[in-house]
Coordinates of C-alpha atoms in Angstrom, one line a residue:
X284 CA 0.0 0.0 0.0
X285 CA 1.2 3.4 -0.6
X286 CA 2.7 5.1 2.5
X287 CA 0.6 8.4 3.4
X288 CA 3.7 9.4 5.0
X289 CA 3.9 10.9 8.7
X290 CA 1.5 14.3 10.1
X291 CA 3.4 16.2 12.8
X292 CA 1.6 17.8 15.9
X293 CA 1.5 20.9 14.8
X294 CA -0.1 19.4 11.1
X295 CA -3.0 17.6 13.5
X296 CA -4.0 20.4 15.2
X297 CA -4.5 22.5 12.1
X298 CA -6.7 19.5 10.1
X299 CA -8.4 18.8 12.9
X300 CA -9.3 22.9 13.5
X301 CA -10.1 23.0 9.6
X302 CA -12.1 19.8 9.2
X303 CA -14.3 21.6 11.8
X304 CA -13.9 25.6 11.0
X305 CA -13.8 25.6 7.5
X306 CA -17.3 25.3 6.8
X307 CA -18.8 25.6 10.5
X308 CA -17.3 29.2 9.9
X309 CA -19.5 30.1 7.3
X310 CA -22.8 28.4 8.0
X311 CA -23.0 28.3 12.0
X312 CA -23.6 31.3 12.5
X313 CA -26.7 31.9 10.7
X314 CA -28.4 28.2 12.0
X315 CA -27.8 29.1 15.5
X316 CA -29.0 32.7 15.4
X317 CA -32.1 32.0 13.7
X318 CA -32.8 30.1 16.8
X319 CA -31.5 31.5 20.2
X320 CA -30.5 35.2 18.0
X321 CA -28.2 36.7 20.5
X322 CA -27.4 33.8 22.2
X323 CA -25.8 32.2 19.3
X324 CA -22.3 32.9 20.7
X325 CA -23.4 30.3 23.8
X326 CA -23.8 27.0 21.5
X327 CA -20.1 26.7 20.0
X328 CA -19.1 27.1 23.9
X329 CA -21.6 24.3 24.6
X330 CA -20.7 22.2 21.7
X331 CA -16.8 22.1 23.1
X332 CA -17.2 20.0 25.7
X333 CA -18.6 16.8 23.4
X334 CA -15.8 17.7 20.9
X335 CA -13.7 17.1 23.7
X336 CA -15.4 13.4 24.6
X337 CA -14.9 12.3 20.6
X338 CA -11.5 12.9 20.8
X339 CA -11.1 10.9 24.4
X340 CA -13.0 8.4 22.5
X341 CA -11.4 8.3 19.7
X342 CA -7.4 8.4 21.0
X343 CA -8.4 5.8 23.5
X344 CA -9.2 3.5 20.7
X345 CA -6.1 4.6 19.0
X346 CA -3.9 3.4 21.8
X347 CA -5.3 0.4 21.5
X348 CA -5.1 -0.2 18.1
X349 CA -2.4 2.0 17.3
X350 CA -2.0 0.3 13.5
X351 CA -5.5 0.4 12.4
X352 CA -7.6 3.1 11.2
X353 CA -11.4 2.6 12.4
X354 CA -12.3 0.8 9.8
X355 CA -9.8 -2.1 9.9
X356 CA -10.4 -2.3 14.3
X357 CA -14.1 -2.1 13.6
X358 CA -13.8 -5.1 11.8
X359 CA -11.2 -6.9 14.7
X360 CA -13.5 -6.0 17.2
X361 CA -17.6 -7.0 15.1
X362 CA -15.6 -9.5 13.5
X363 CA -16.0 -10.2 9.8
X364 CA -19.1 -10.0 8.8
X365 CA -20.4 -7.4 11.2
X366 CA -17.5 -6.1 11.4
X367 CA -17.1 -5.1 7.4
X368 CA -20.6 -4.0 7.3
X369 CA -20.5 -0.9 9.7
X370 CA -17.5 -0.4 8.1
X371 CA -18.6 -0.1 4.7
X372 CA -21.3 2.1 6.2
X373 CA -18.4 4.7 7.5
X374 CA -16.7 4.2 3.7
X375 CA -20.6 5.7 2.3
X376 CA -20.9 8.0 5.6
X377 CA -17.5 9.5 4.6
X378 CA -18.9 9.5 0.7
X379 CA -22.1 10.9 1.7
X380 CA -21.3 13.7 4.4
X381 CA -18.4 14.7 2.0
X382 CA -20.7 15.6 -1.2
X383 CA -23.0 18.0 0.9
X384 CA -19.0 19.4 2.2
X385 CA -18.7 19.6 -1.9
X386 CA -22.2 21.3 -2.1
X387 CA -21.5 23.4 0.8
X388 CA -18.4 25.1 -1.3
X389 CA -20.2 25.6 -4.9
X390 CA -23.4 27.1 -3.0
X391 CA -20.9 29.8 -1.4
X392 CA -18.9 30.5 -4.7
X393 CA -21.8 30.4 -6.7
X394 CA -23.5 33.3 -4.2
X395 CA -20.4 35.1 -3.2
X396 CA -19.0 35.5 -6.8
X397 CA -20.6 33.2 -9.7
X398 CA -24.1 32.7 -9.6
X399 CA -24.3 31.8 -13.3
X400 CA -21.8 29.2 -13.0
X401 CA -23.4 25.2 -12.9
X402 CA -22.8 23.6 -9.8
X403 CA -21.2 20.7 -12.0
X404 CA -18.4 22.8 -12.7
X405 CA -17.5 23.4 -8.6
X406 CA -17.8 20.5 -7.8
X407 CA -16.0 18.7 -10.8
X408 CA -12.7 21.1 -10.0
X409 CA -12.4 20.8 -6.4
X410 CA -13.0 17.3 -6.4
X411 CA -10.1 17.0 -8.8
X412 CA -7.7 19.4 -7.4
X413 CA -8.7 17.1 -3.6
X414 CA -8.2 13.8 -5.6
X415 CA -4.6 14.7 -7.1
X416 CA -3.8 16.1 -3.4
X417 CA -5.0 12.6 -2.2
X418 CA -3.4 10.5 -5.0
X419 CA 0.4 12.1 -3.6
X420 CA -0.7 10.8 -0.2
X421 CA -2.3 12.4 3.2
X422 CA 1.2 13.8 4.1
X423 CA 0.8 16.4 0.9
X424 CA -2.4 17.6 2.0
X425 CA -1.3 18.2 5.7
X426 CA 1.7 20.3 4.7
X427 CA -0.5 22.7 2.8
X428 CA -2.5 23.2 5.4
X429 CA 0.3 23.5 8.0
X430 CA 1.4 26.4 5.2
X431 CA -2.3 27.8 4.4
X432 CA -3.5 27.7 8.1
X433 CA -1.7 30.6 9.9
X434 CA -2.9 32.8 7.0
X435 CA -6.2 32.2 7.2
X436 CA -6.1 32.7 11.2
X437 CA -4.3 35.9 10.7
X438 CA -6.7 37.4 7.8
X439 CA -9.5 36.2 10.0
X440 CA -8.4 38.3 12.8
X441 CA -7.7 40.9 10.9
X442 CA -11.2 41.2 9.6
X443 CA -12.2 41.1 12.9
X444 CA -9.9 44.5 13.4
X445 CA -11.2 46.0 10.5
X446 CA -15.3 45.8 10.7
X447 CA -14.9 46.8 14.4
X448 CA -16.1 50.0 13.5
X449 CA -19.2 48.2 12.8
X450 CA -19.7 46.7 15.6
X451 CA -22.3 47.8 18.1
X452 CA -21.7 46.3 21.3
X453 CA -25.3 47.1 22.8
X454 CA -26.5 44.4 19.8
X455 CA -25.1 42.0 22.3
X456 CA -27.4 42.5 25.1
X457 CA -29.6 41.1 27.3
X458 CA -27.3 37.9 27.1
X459 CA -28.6 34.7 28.4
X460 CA -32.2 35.7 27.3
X461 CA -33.4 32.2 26.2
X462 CA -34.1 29.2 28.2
X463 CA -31.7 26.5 28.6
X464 CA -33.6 23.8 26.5
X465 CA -33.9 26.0 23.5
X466 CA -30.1 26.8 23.4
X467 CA -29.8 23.2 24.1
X468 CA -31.8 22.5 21.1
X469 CA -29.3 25.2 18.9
X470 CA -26.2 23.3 20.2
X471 CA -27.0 20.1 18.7
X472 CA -25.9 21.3 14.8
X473 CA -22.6 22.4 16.6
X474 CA -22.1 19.7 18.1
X475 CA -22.5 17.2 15.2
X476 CA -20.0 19.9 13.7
X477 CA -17.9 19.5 16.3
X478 CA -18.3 15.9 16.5
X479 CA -16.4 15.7 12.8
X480 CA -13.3 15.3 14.7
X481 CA -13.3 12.0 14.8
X482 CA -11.6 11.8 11.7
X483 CA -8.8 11.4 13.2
X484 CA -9.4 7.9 13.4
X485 CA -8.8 7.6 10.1
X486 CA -5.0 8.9 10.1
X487 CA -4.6 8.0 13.4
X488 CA -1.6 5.5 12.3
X489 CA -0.2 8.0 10.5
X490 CA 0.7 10.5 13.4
X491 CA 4.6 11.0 14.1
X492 CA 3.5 11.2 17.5
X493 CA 0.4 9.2 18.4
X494 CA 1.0 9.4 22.3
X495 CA 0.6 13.0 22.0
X496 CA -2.3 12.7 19.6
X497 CA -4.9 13.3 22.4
X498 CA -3.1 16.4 23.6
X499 CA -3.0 18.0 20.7
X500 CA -6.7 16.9 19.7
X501 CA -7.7 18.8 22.9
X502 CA -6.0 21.8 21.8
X503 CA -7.7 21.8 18.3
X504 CA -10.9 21.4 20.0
X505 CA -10.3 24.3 22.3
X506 CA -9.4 26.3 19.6
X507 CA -12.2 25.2 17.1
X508 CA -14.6 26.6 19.9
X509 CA -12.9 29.9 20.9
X510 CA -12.8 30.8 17.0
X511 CA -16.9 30.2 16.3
X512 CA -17.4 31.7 19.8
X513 CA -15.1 34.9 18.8
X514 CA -17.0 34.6 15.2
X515 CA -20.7 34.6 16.6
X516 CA -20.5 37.5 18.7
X517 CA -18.8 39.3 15.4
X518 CA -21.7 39.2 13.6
X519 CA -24.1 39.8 16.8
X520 CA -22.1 43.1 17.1
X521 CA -22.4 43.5 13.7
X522 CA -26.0 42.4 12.7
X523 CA -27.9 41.9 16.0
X524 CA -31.0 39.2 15.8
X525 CA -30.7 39.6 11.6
X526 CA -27.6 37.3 12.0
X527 CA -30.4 34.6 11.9
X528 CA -31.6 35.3 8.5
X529 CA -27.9 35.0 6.5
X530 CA -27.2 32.0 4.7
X531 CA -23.1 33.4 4.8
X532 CA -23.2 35.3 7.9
X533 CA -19.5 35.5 7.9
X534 CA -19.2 36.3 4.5
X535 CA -21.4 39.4 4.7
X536 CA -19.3 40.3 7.7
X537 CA -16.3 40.2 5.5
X538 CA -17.6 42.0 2.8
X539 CA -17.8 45.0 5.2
X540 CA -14.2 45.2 6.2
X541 CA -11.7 47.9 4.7
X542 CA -10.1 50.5 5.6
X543 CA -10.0 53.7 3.6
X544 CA -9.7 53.2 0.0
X545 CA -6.3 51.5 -0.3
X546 CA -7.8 48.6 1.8
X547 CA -10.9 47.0 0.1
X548 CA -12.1 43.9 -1.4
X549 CA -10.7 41.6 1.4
X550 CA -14.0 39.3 0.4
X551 CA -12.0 38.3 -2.2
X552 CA -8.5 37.6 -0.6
X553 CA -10.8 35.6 2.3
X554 CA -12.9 33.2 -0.5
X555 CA -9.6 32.4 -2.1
X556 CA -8.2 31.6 1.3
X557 CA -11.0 30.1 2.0
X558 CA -10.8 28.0 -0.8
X559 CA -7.7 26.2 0.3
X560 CA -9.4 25.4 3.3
X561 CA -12.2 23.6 2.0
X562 CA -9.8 22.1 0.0
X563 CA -8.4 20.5 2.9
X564 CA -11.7 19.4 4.7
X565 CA -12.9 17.9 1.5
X566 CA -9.4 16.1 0.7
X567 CA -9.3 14.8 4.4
X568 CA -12.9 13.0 3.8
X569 CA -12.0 11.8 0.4
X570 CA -8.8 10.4 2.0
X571 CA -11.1 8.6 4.5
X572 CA -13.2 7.1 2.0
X573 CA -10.8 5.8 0.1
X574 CA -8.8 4.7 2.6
X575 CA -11.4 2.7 4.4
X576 CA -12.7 1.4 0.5
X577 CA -9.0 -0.4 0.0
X578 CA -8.8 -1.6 4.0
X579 CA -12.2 -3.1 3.6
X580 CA -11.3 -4.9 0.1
X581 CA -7.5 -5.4 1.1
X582 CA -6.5 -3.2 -2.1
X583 CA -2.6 -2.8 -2.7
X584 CA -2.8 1.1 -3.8
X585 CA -5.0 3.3 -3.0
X586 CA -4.7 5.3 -6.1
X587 CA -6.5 2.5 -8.0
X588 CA -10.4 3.9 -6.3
X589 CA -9.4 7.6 -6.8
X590 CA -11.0 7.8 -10.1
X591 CA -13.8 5.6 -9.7
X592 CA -14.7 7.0 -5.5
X593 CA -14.1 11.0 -7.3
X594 CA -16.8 10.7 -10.1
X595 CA -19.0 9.2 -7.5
X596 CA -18.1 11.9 -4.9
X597 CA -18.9 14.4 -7.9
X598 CA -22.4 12.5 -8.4
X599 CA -23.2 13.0 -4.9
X600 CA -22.8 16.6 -4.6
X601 CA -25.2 17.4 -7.7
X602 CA -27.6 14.8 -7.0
X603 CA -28.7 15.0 -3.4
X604 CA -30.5 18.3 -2.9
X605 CA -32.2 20.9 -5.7
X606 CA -31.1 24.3 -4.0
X607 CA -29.4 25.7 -1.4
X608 CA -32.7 25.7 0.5
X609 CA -33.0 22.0 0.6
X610 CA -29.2 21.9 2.0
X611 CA -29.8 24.1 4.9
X612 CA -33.1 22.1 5.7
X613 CA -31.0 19.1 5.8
X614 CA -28.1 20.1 8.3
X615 CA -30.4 21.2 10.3
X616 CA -32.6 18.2 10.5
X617 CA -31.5 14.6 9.3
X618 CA -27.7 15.4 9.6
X619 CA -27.7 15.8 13.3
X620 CA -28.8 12.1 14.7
X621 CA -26.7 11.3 11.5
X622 CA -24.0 12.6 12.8
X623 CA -24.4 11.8 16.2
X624 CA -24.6 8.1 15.2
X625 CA -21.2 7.7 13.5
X626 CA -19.3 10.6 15.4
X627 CA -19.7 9.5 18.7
X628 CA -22.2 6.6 18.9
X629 CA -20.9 4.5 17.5
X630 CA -16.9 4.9 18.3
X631 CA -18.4 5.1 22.2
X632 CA -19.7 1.1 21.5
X633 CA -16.7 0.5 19.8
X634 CA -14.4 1.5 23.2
X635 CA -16.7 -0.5 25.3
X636 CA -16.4 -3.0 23.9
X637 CA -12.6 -2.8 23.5
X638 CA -12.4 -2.1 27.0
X639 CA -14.8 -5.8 27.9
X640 CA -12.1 -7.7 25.4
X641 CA -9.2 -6.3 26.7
X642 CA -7.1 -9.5 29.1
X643 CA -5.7 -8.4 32.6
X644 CA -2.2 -6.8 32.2
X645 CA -1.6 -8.9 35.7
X646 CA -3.3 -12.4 36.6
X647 CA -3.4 -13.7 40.3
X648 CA -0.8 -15.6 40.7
X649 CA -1.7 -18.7 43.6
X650 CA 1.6 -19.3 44.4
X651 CA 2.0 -15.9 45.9

């Protein structure tokens, strides 16, 4: 099999704070406001502490299986029949979840900047430009995003700087003005956003540093949360209760940054930024689906299912919803249990049940 090569630390944390942030950025915002309105800046604060539980979960299973993705231990611990049937149902979860990721991106181009374009042709590009990043191996897309990262965290907060003028801190009050079971009822699209972390199961062999893996997944989760928390009260400040009714809240609080007239247009350095960071959530999912399609059918090279798992990836996008409005209705219904099944569901049986199997490290000896 060809060798996917080694991620660093520092190359974890940032695909772990992108797989999350680079389209829980964009979209959060807007679902959670159009809930709890001000209050939106309480559910990525909420949602932290179950991204924190995935990653226990999921770094205690890669301790004890620190050679096997999720996939190949699902099947050591369902055994082989069961055991390759959930795991061909992570193969089409990672299929499925990462066409609406592929959707996600050509709704946003095609309403920030071409609206005349065919979805075909977004999805057909970054789908190729992901599946030549996968084809040189996981290592190659984790270096660009070591590279692309810092930049986008840096233009970030400078947008932040430069629309602060805008910003209205009385749109922020009264806090706390909704009841705990309806901001409970807004964390739960965070949290299955959140929850996405548990890719790492998938590279999880891959790690120069595995016994540092849950450190760092901590850290990215941390991060991940003070990021959407910083971004919701933005556009609060910004927008007040209208935050709810934006599709791109984040966007239209980008297009309002600039300073004078020497400093404009910063929408346009952010979606191409932006661009390279969906490229690295989308090429992280591909990676897992192909991945998991050669462990479950014992392939040699993964490059052989690039083509075929690409034009199907490409089907998916186009064919699953009509409009951007049948999208949104879908993350924020069906995707959540959906998400909550396979994030942490799942992986939570999967411990226990390593846990049940594991032998004593010490047996009673009756001689002693």
């Amino acid at each position: 099999m060809h060798d996917p090569g080694k991620i660093s630390g520092l190359q974890m944390v940032y695909l772990l704070i992108n797989v999350v942030g680079a389209t829980a950025l964009v979209f959060l915002p807007g679902f959670t406001a159009s809930i709890v309105e001000r209050d939106a800046w309480v559910t990525p604060v909420l949602a932290t502490l179950p991204g924190f539980y995935v990653i226990l979960v999921i770094t205690a299973l890669g301790r004890r299986f620190p050679d096997r993705t999720i996939v190949q231990y699902i099947e050591k611990l369902l055994g082989p029949w069961l055991g390759k049937i959930i795991a061909f149902f992570y193969v089409l979860f990672f299929l499925h979840v990462n066409g609406v990721i592929v959707r996600e991106f050509g709704e946003l181009i095609a309403a920030a900047i071409m609206p005349q374009t065919p979805q075909v042709v977004f999805s057909a590009l970054m789908v190729a430009v992901c599946s030549y990043g996968v084809y040189h191996g996981l290592e190659v897309v984790a270096r660009v995003m070591e590279l692309i990262y810092p930049l986008m965290l840096i233009l970030f907060g400078l947008i932040l700087i430069l629309v602060s003028g805008h910003m209205q801190p009385a749109n922020l009050f009264p806090m706390l003005q909704h009841d705990f079971k309806t901001i409970i009822r807004a964390s739960l699209n965070p949290i299955a956003w959140r929850g996405e972390v548990f890719l790492l199961g998938m590279f999880f062999p891959y790690l120069a540093r595995p016994d540092l893996a849950r450190r760092n997944g901590i850290i990215a989760v941390a991060a991940i949360g003070l990021i959407l928390t910083i971004n919701a009260l933005a556009c609060t400040a910004v927008f007040d209760v209208s935050t709810g009714r934006f599709n791109f809240a984040t966007f239209e609080l980008v297009r309002l940054a600039g300073f004078g007239t020497f400093l404009t247009r910063l929408d346009a350095i952010w979606i191409i930024i932006w661009i390279v960071g969906i490229f690295g959530k989308i090429a992280l999912f591909h990676y897992a689906a192909i991945m998991g399609t050669v462990q479950l059918l014992r392939l040699k090279d993964h490059r052989t299912v690039i083509v075929p798992l690409s034009i199907l990836l490409i089907a998916l996008s186009l064919s699953q919803f009509k409009n951007l409005t049948e999208m949104m209705a879908w993350i924020n219904g069906p995707w959540i249990p959906y998400a909550f099944l396979f994030e942490m569901g799942i992986p939570t049986f999967l411990l226990l049940l390593a846990f049940l199997r594991e032998k004593p490290a010490f047996k009673h000896n009756p001689s002693k």
